[in-house]
PDB file of C-alpha atoms in Angstrom:
ATOM      1  CA  MET A   1     -43.987 -44.466  60.338  1.00 68.00           C
ATOM      2  CA  ASN A   2     -42.659 -46.888  63.121  1.00 83.00           C
ATOM      3  CA  LEU A   3     -44.875 -49.466  64.879  1.00 79.00           C
ATOM      4  CA  GLN A   4     -45.533 -47.291  67.931  1.00 87.00           C
ATOM      5  CA  THR A   5     -46.762 -44.384  65.696  1.00 92.00           C
ATOM      6  CA  PHE A   6     -48.923 -46.586  63.357  1.00 93.00           C
ATOM      7  CA  SER A   7     -50.313 -48.546  66.536  1.00 94.00           C
ATOM      8  CA  GLY A   8     -51.399 -45.070  68.069  1.00 95.00           C
ATOM      9  CA  PHE A   9     -52.985 -43.964  64.700  1.00 96.00           C
ATOM     10  CA  SER A  10     -54.828 -47.108  64.441  1.00 97.00           C
ATOM     11  CA  THR A  11     -55.939 -47.103  68.045  1.00 97.00           C
ATOM     12  CA  ALA A  12     -56.818 -43.582  68.041  1.00 97.00           C
ATOM     13  CA  VAL A  13     -58.883 -43.619  64.891  1.00 98.00           C
ATOM     14  CA  GLY A  14     -60.441 -46.832  66.230  1.00 97.00           C
ATOM     15  CA  GLY A  15     -61.621 -44.818  69.123  1.00 98.00           C
ATOM     16  CA  VAL A  16     -63.178 -42.028  66.639  1.00 98.00           C
ATOM     17  CA  LEU A  17     -65.113 -44.764  64.954  1.00 98.00           C
ATOM     18  CA  VAL A  18     -66.455 -46.308  67.966  1.00 97.00           C
ATOM     19  CA  ILE A  19     -67.997 -42.949  68.674  1.00 98.00           C
ATOM     20  CA  ILE A  20     -69.196 -42.414  65.173  1.00 97.00           C
ATOM     21  CA  VAL A  21     -70.515 -45.612  64.651  1.00 97.00           C
ATOM     22  CA  ASN A  22     -72.797 -45.683  67.744  1.00 96.00           C
ATOM     23  CA  ALA A  23     -73.558 -41.795  67.614  1.00 96.00           C
ATOM     24  CA  VAL A  24     -74.444 -41.391  64.014  1.00 95.00           C
ATOM     25  CA  PHE A  25     -74.841 -44.923  62.180  1.00 95.00           C
ATOM     26  CA  THR A  26     -76.768 -46.793  64.835  1.00 94.00           C
ATOM     27  CA  PRO A  27     -79.593 -44.285  65.038  1.00 94.00           C
ATOM     28  CA  LEU A  28     -80.076 -44.364  61.273  1.00 94.00           C
ATOM     29  CA  LEU A  29     -80.981 -48.195  61.365  1.00 93.00           C
ATOM     30  CA  PRO A  30     -84.526 -48.632  60.426  1.00 91.00           C
ATOM     31  CA  THR A  31     -85.470 -50.337  63.761  1.00 87.00           C
ATOM     32  CA  ASP A  32     -89.211 -49.917  62.994  1.00 88.00           C
ATOM     33  CA  LEU A  33     -88.959 -52.670  60.066  1.00 87.00           C
ATOM     34  CA  PRO A  34     -89.040 -56.477  60.947  1.00 86.00           C
ATOM     35  CA  PHE A  35     -85.576 -57.589  61.797  1.00 83.00           C
ATOM     36  CA  PRO A  36     -84.688 -59.189  58.330  1.00 85.00           C
ATOM     37  CA  GLU A  37     -85.740 -56.080  56.325  1.00 89.00           C
ATOM     38  CA  MET A  38     -83.465 -53.886  58.680  1.00 90.00           C
ATOM     39  CA  MET A  39     -80.716 -56.178  58.159  1.00 90.00           C
ATOM     40  CA  ALA A  40     -81.133 -56.028  54.247  1.00 90.00           C
ATOM     41  CA  SER A  41     -80.819 -52.218  54.545  1.00 92.00           C
ATOM     42  CA  SER A  42     -77.976 -50.298  53.067  1.00 93.00           C
ATOM     43  CA  ALA A  43     -77.867 -48.390  56.683  1.00 94.00           C
ATOM     44  CA  PHE A  44     -77.196 -51.916  58.471  1.00 93.00           C
ATOM     45  CA  VAL A  45     -74.164 -52.449  55.804  1.00 93.00           C
ATOM     46  CA  TRP A  46     -72.912 -49.063  56.491  1.00 95.00           C
ATOM     47  CA  ARG A  47     -73.184 -49.452  60.384  1.00 95.00           C
ATOM     48  CA  LEU A  48     -71.387 -53.121  60.233  1.00 94.00           C
ATOM     49  CA  SER A  49     -68.804 -52.043  57.956  1.00 95.00           C
ATOM     50  CA  PHE A  50     -67.306 -49.238  60.115  1.00 96.00           C
ATOM     51  CA  ALA A  51     -67.987 -51.225  63.077  1.00 96.00           C
ATOM     52  CA  ALA A  52     -65.871 -53.949  61.608  1.00 96.00           C
ATOM     53  CA  LEU A  53     -63.217 -51.403  60.755  1.00 97.00           C
ATOM     54  CA  SER A  54     -63.141 -49.729  64.209  1.00 97.00           C
ATOM     55  CA  VAL A  55     -62.475 -53.154  65.844  1.00 97.00           C
ATOM     56  CA  PHE A  56     -59.790 -54.300  63.236  1.00 97.00           C
ATOM     57  CA  LEU A  57     -57.959 -50.932  63.805  1.00 97.00           C
ATOM     58  CA  LEU A  58     -58.101 -51.653  67.523  1.00 97.00           C
ATOM     59  CA  MET A  59     -56.748 -55.126  66.968  1.00 97.00           C
ATOM     60  CA  VAL A  60     -54.000 -53.603  65.026  1.00 96.00           C
ATOM     61  CA  GLY A  61     -53.174 -50.844  67.719  1.00 96.00           C
ATOM     62  CA  SER A  62     -53.261 -53.500  70.518  1.00 96.00           C
ATOM     63  CA  PHE A  63     -49.547 -54.643  69.242  1.00 94.00           C
ATOM     64  CA  GLY A  64     -48.301 -51.194  69.712  1.00 94.00           C
ATOM     65  CA  LEU A  65     -49.975 -50.849  73.186  1.00 95.00           C
ATOM     66  CA  PHE A  66     -48.609 -54.072  74.489  1.00 95.00           C
ATOM     67  CA  LYS A  67     -45.049 -53.260  73.310  1.00 92.00           C
ATOM     68  CA  TYR A  68     -45.069 -49.980  74.709  1.00 92.00           C
ATOM     69  CA  GLN A  69     -45.796 -51.200  78.457  1.00 92.00           C
ATOM     70  CA  SER A  70     -44.374 -55.016  77.901  1.00 86.00           C
ATOM     71  CA  GLY A  71     -41.538 -54.057  80.118  1.00 83.00           C
ATOM     72  CA  ALA A  72     -43.550 -53.314  83.112  1.00 87.00           C
ATOM     73  CA  THR A  73     -46.300 -55.933  83.172  1.00 86.00           C
ATOM     74  CA  GLY A  74     -44.827 -59.416  82.988  1.00 86.00           C
ATOM     75  CA  LYS A  75     -47.069 -62.543  82.098  1.00 92.00           C
ATOM     76  CA  PHE A  76     -50.271 -60.695  83.258  1.00 93.00           C
ATOM     77  CA  GLY A  77     -49.621 -58.113  80.603  1.00 92.00           C
ATOM     78  CA  THR A  78     -49.017 -60.746  77.966  1.00 94.00           C
ATOM     79  CA  ILE A  79     -52.052 -62.844  78.826  1.00 95.00           C
ATOM     80  CA  ALA A  80     -54.148 -59.493  78.916  1.00 96.00           C
ATOM     81  CA  PHE A  81     -52.838 -58.528  75.361  1.00 96.00           C
ATOM     82  CA  VAL A  82     -53.745 -61.974  73.887  1.00 96.00           C
ATOM     83  CA  MET A  83     -57.148 -61.813  75.441  1.00 96.00           C
ATOM     84  CA  ALA A  84     -57.835 -58.510  73.866  1.00 97.00           C
ATOM     85  CA  PHE A  85     -56.357 -59.317  70.775  1.00 97.00           C
ATOM     86  CA  LEU A  86     -58.469 -62.564  70.232  1.00 97.00           C
ATOM     87  CA  GLY A  87     -61.559 -60.784  71.463  1.00 97.00           C
ATOM     88  CA  SER A  88     -61.162 -58.017  68.666  1.00 97.00           C
ATOM     89  CA  ALA A  89     -60.253 -60.601  66.138  1.00 97.00           C
ATOM     90  CA  PHE A  90     -63.702 -62.670  67.221  1.00 96.00           C
ATOM     91  CA  VAL A  91     -65.750 -59.313  66.992  1.00 96.00           C
ATOM     92  CA  PHE A  92     -64.337 -58.449  63.595  1.00 96.00           C
ATOM     93  CA  ALA A  93     -64.787 -61.753  62.260  1.00 94.00           C
ATOM     94  CA  HIS A  94     -68.368 -61.723  63.542  1.00 93.00           C
ATOM     95  CA  GLU A  95     -68.970 -58.184  61.995  1.00 93.00           C
ATOM     96  CA  TRP A  96     -67.399 -59.135  58.714  1.00 92.00           C
ATOM     97  CA  GLY A  97     -69.748 -62.148  58.611  1.00 88.00           C
ATOM     98  CA  GLN A  98     -72.837 -59.751  59.328  1.00 89.00           C
ATOM     99  CA  VAL A  99     -71.697 -57.507  56.489  1.00 89.00           C
ATOM    100  CA  PHE A 100     -70.888 -60.108  53.747  1.00 87.00           C
ATOM    101  CA  TYR A 101     -73.178 -63.252  54.765  1.00 86.00           C
ATOM    102  CA  ILE A 102     -75.935 -61.967  57.228  1.00 87.00           C
ATOM    103  CA  HIS A 103     -76.954 -59.039  54.898  1.00 86.00           C
ATOM    104  CA  ASN A 104     -76.928 -61.262  51.766  1.00 87.00           C
ATOM    105  CA  MET A 105     -79.001 -63.683  53.662  1.00 87.00           C
ATOM    106  CA  ALA A 106     -81.438 -61.105  54.577  1.00 88.00           C
ATOM    107  CA  ILE A 107     -82.141 -60.208  51.151  1.00 89.00           C
ATOM    108  CA  LEU A 108     -82.028 -63.648  49.450  1.00 86.00           C
ATOM    109  CA  ALA A 109     -83.538 -65.898  52.245  1.00 84.00           C
ATOM    110  CA  PRO A 110     -85.219 -63.673  55.026  1.00 84.00           C
ATOM    111  CA  GLU A 111     -87.124 -66.656  55.970  1.00 85.00           C
ATOM    112  CA  GLY A 112     -83.731 -68.127  57.356  1.00 82.00           C
ATOM    113  CA  LEU A 113     -83.018 -65.291  59.630  1.00 79.00           C
ATOM    114  CA  VAL A 114     -86.641 -65.445  60.981  1.00 80.00           C
ATOM    115  CA  ALA A 115     -86.219 -69.242  61.960  1.00 81.00           C
ATOM    116  CA  MET A 116     -82.958 -68.546  63.481  1.00 76.00           C
ATOM    117  CA  GLY A 117     -84.471 -65.848  65.517  1.00 73.00           C
ATOM    118  CA  GLU A 118     -87.212 -68.149  66.767  1.00 75.00           C
ATOM    119  CA  ALA A 119     -85.307 -71.068  67.540  1.00 75.00           C
ATOM    120  CA  GLU A 120     -85.575 -72.243  71.133  1.00 77.00           C
ATOM    121  CA  GLY A 121     -82.276 -72.044  73.035  1.00 75.00           C
ATOM    122  CA  LEU A 122     -79.092 -71.040  71.822  1.00 79.00           C
ATOM    123  CA  THR A 123     -77.977 -71.541  68.371  1.00 80.00           C
ATOM    124  CA  MET A 124     -74.532 -71.921  67.042  1.00 83.00           C
ATOM    125  CA  SER A 125     -74.692 -68.118  65.839  1.00 82.00           C
ATOM    126  CA  GLY A 126     -75.824 -67.070  69.314  1.00 83.00           C
ATOM    127  CA  ILE A 127     -73.056 -69.116  70.945  1.00 89.00           C
ATOM    128  CA  GLU A 128     -70.629 -67.202  68.425  1.00 90.00           C
ATOM    129  CA  ALA A 129     -71.939 -64.008  69.150  1.00 89.00           C
ATOM    130  CA  ILE A 130     -71.799 -64.309  72.929  1.00 93.00           C
ATOM    131  CA  ILE A 131     -68.068 -65.932  72.788  1.00 95.00           C
ATOM    132  CA  ALA A 132     -67.024 -63.025  70.577  1.00 94.00           C
ATOM    133  CA  LEU A 133     -68.335 -60.060  72.461  1.00 95.00           C
ATOM    134  CA  GLY A 134     -67.568 -61.555  75.903  1.00 96.00           C
ATOM    135  CA  THR A 135     -63.754 -62.182  74.860  1.00 96.00           C
ATOM    136  CA  PHE A 136     -63.834 -58.662  73.505  1.00 97.00           C
ATOM    137  CA  VAL A 137     -65.048 -56.885  76.567  1.00 97.00           C
ATOM    138  CA  LEU A 138     -63.209 -59.116  79.063  1.00 97.00           C
ATOM    139  CA  GLY A 139     -60.222 -58.882  77.043  1.00 97.00           C
ATOM    140  CA  TRP A 140     -59.919 -55.216  76.954  1.00 98.00           C
ATOM    141  CA  ILE A 141     -61.040 -54.652  80.724  1.00 98.00           C
ATOM    142  CA  VAL A 142     -58.180 -57.112  81.452  1.00 97.00           C
ATOM    143  CA  PHE A 143     -55.795 -55.096  79.211  1.00 97.00           C
ATOM    144  CA  ALA A 144     -56.750 -51.760  80.527  1.00 97.00           C
ATOM    145  CA  ILE A 145     -56.109 -53.072  84.178  1.00 97.00           C
ATOM    146  CA  SER A 146     -52.854 -54.284  83.200  1.00 96.00           C
ATOM    147  CA  MET A 147     -51.984 -50.474  81.921  1.00 96.00           C
ATOM    148  CA  LEU A 148     -53.236 -49.098  85.087  1.00 96.00           C
ATOM    149  CA  VAL A 149     -50.888 -51.861  86.999  1.00 94.00           C
ATOM    150  CA  ALA A 150     -48.194 -50.935  84.833  1.00 93.00           C
ATOM    151  CA  LYS A 151     -48.486 -47.216  85.493  1.00 92.00           C
ATOM    152  CA  VAL A 152     -46.870 -46.477  81.952  1.00 92.00           C
ATOM    153  CA  PHE A 153     -49.705 -44.751  80.480  1.00 93.00           C
ATOM    154  CA  PRO A 154     -51.804 -41.743  81.882  1.00 94.00           C
ATOM    155  CA  ARG A 155     -54.451 -43.314  84.006  1.00 96.00           C
ATOM    156  CA  LEU A 156     -57.433 -41.640  82.195  1.00 97.00           C
ATOM    157  CA  GLY A 157     -57.065 -43.515  78.892  1.00 97.00           C
ATOM    158  CA  PRO A 158     -57.426 -46.936  80.527  1.00 97.00           C
ATOM    159  CA  ALA A 159     -59.839 -46.087  83.301  1.00 97.00           C
ATOM    160  CA  LEU A 160     -62.126 -44.614  80.491  1.00 98.00           C
ATOM    161  CA  VAL A 161     -62.081 -47.919  78.612  1.00 98.00           C
ATOM    162  CA  ILE A 162     -63.031 -49.961  81.504  1.00 98.00           C
ATOM    163  CA  ALA A 163     -65.774 -47.305  82.567  1.00 98.00           C
ATOM    164  CA  GLY A 164     -66.924 -47.370  78.881  1.00 97.00           C
ATOM    165  CA  PHE A 165     -67.790 -51.032  78.988  1.00 97.00           C
ATOM    166  CA  PHE A 166     -69.924 -50.484  82.154  1.00 97.00           C
ATOM    167  CA  ALA A 167     -71.608 -47.542  81.060  1.00 97.00           C
ATOM    168  CA  ILE A 168     -72.907 -48.799  77.901  1.00 96.00           C
ATOM    169  CA  PRO A 169     -75.354 -51.077  79.594  1.00 96.00           C
ATOM    170  CA  LEU A 170     -75.884 -48.695  82.786  1.00 96.00           C
ATOM    171  CA  PHE A 171     -76.552 -45.758  80.329  1.00 96.00           C
ATOM    172  CA  SER A 172     -78.924 -47.848  78.066  1.00 95.00           C
ATOM    173  CA  THR A 173     -80.947 -48.740  81.165  1.00 95.00           C
ATOM    174  CA  VAL A 174     -81.155 -45.144  82.095  1.00 95.00           C
ATOM    175  CA  PHE A 175     -81.670 -43.706  78.784  1.00 94.00           C
ATOM    176  CA  SER A 176     -82.924 -45.337  75.793  1.00 91.00           C
ATOM    177  CA  ASP A 177     -80.714 -48.131  73.892  1.00 92.00           C
ATOM    178  CA  ILE A 178     -79.906 -45.672  71.161  1.00 93.00           C
ATOM    179  CA  LEU A 179     -78.893 -42.936  73.419  1.00 95.00           C
ATOM    180  CA  GLY A 180     -77.536 -44.888  76.142  1.00 96.00           C
ATOM    181  CA  GLY A 181     -75.147 -46.637  73.626  1.00 95.00           C
ATOM    182  CA  ALA A 182     -74.064 -43.616  71.968  1.00 96.00           C
ATOM    183  CA  LEU A 183     -73.134 -41.913  75.422  1.00 97.00           C
ATOM    184  CA  GLY A 184     -71.436 -45.274  76.959  1.00 97.00           C
ATOM    185  CA  ASN A 185     -69.355 -45.793  73.629  1.00 97.00           C
ATOM    186  CA  ALA A 186     -68.392 -42.065  73.908  1.00 97.00           C
ATOM    187  CA  VAL A 187     -66.731 -42.711  76.904  1.00 98.00           C
ATOM    188  CA  LEU A 188     -65.185 -45.866  75.737  1.00 98.00           C
ATOM    189  CA  GLY A 189     -63.969 -44.433  72.452  1.00 97.00           C
ATOM    190  CA  SER A 190     -62.403 -41.476  74.275  1.00 98.00           C
ATOM    191  CA  GLY A 191     -60.475 -43.789  76.127  1.00 98.00           C
ATOM    192  CA  PHE A 192     -58.953 -45.735  73.100  1.00 98.00           C
ATOM    193  CA  ILE A 193     -58.332 -42.043  71.678  1.00 98.00           C
ATOM    194  CA  LEU A 194     -56.204 -41.115  74.731  1.00 97.00           C
ATOM    195  CA  LEU A 195     -54.240 -44.503  74.472  1.00 97.00           C
ATOM    196  CA  GLY A 196     -53.349 -43.987  70.848  1.00 96.00           C
ATOM    197  CA  ARG A 197     -52.517 -40.436  71.534  1.00 95.00           C
ATOM    198  CA  GLU A 198     -50.016 -41.253  74.177  1.00 94.00           C
ATOM    199  CA  LEU A 199     -48.495 -43.834  71.590  1.00 94.00           C
ATOM    200  CA  ILE A 200     -48.100 -40.988  68.957  1.00 94.00           C
ATOM    201  CA  LYS A 201     -46.960 -38.267  71.534  1.00 90.00           C
ATOM    202  CA  ASN A 202     -44.144 -40.673  72.890  1.00 86.00           C
ATOM    203  CA  ALA A 203     -43.089 -41.480  69.393  1.00 77.00           C
ATOM    204  CA  ALA A 204     -42.554 -38.078  68.443  1.00 74.00           C
ATOM    205  CA  SER A 205     -40.743 -37.091  71.627  1.00 72.00           C
ATOM    206  CA  ALA A 206     -38.337 -40.119  71.114  1.00 63.00           C
ATOM    207  CA  ARG A 207     -37.193 -38.814  67.475  1.00 61.00           C
TER     208      ARG A 207
END
């Protein structure tokens, strides 16, 4: 399996997991419980584990996406790829910590999570989350724009990625947070699936 095919599968599977995480695992979270108890639950671990895996796969897949269009994007494409890669790495690190550190803290020292949640102003953990999510969203939007500019990928894939990031908060406002998040992430995940499918299809036709 060459880099393009591997990246295609990684991106497509990452997109599938984006949809599954938000349509299946997020609704299973015991949101009726106090915050520390929810984070101490097994549902929280499963949700964050698959979320971390989805972002890791997107991070791996970004290499093949960049290489596929690198000849048509120049410096803008390179900057866009670096932003998307770093954003994915930051979110992966954030969710990895949620699984292996925050979950354990919720079990052994829930009062610490309560204190963090009640702290005035931005805490370091809050700043970290903003940096991770902001870089991920902005990075993939800019990366998708570079794909539209390069005109190497069919337009629907990158267009859905961009639309998905705007659809998540929009649908969450129109519907509930859970339903809106599931619908918005279905749009986003579909974009990643189409991008991965294009890499796999092109690699197969080049043999």
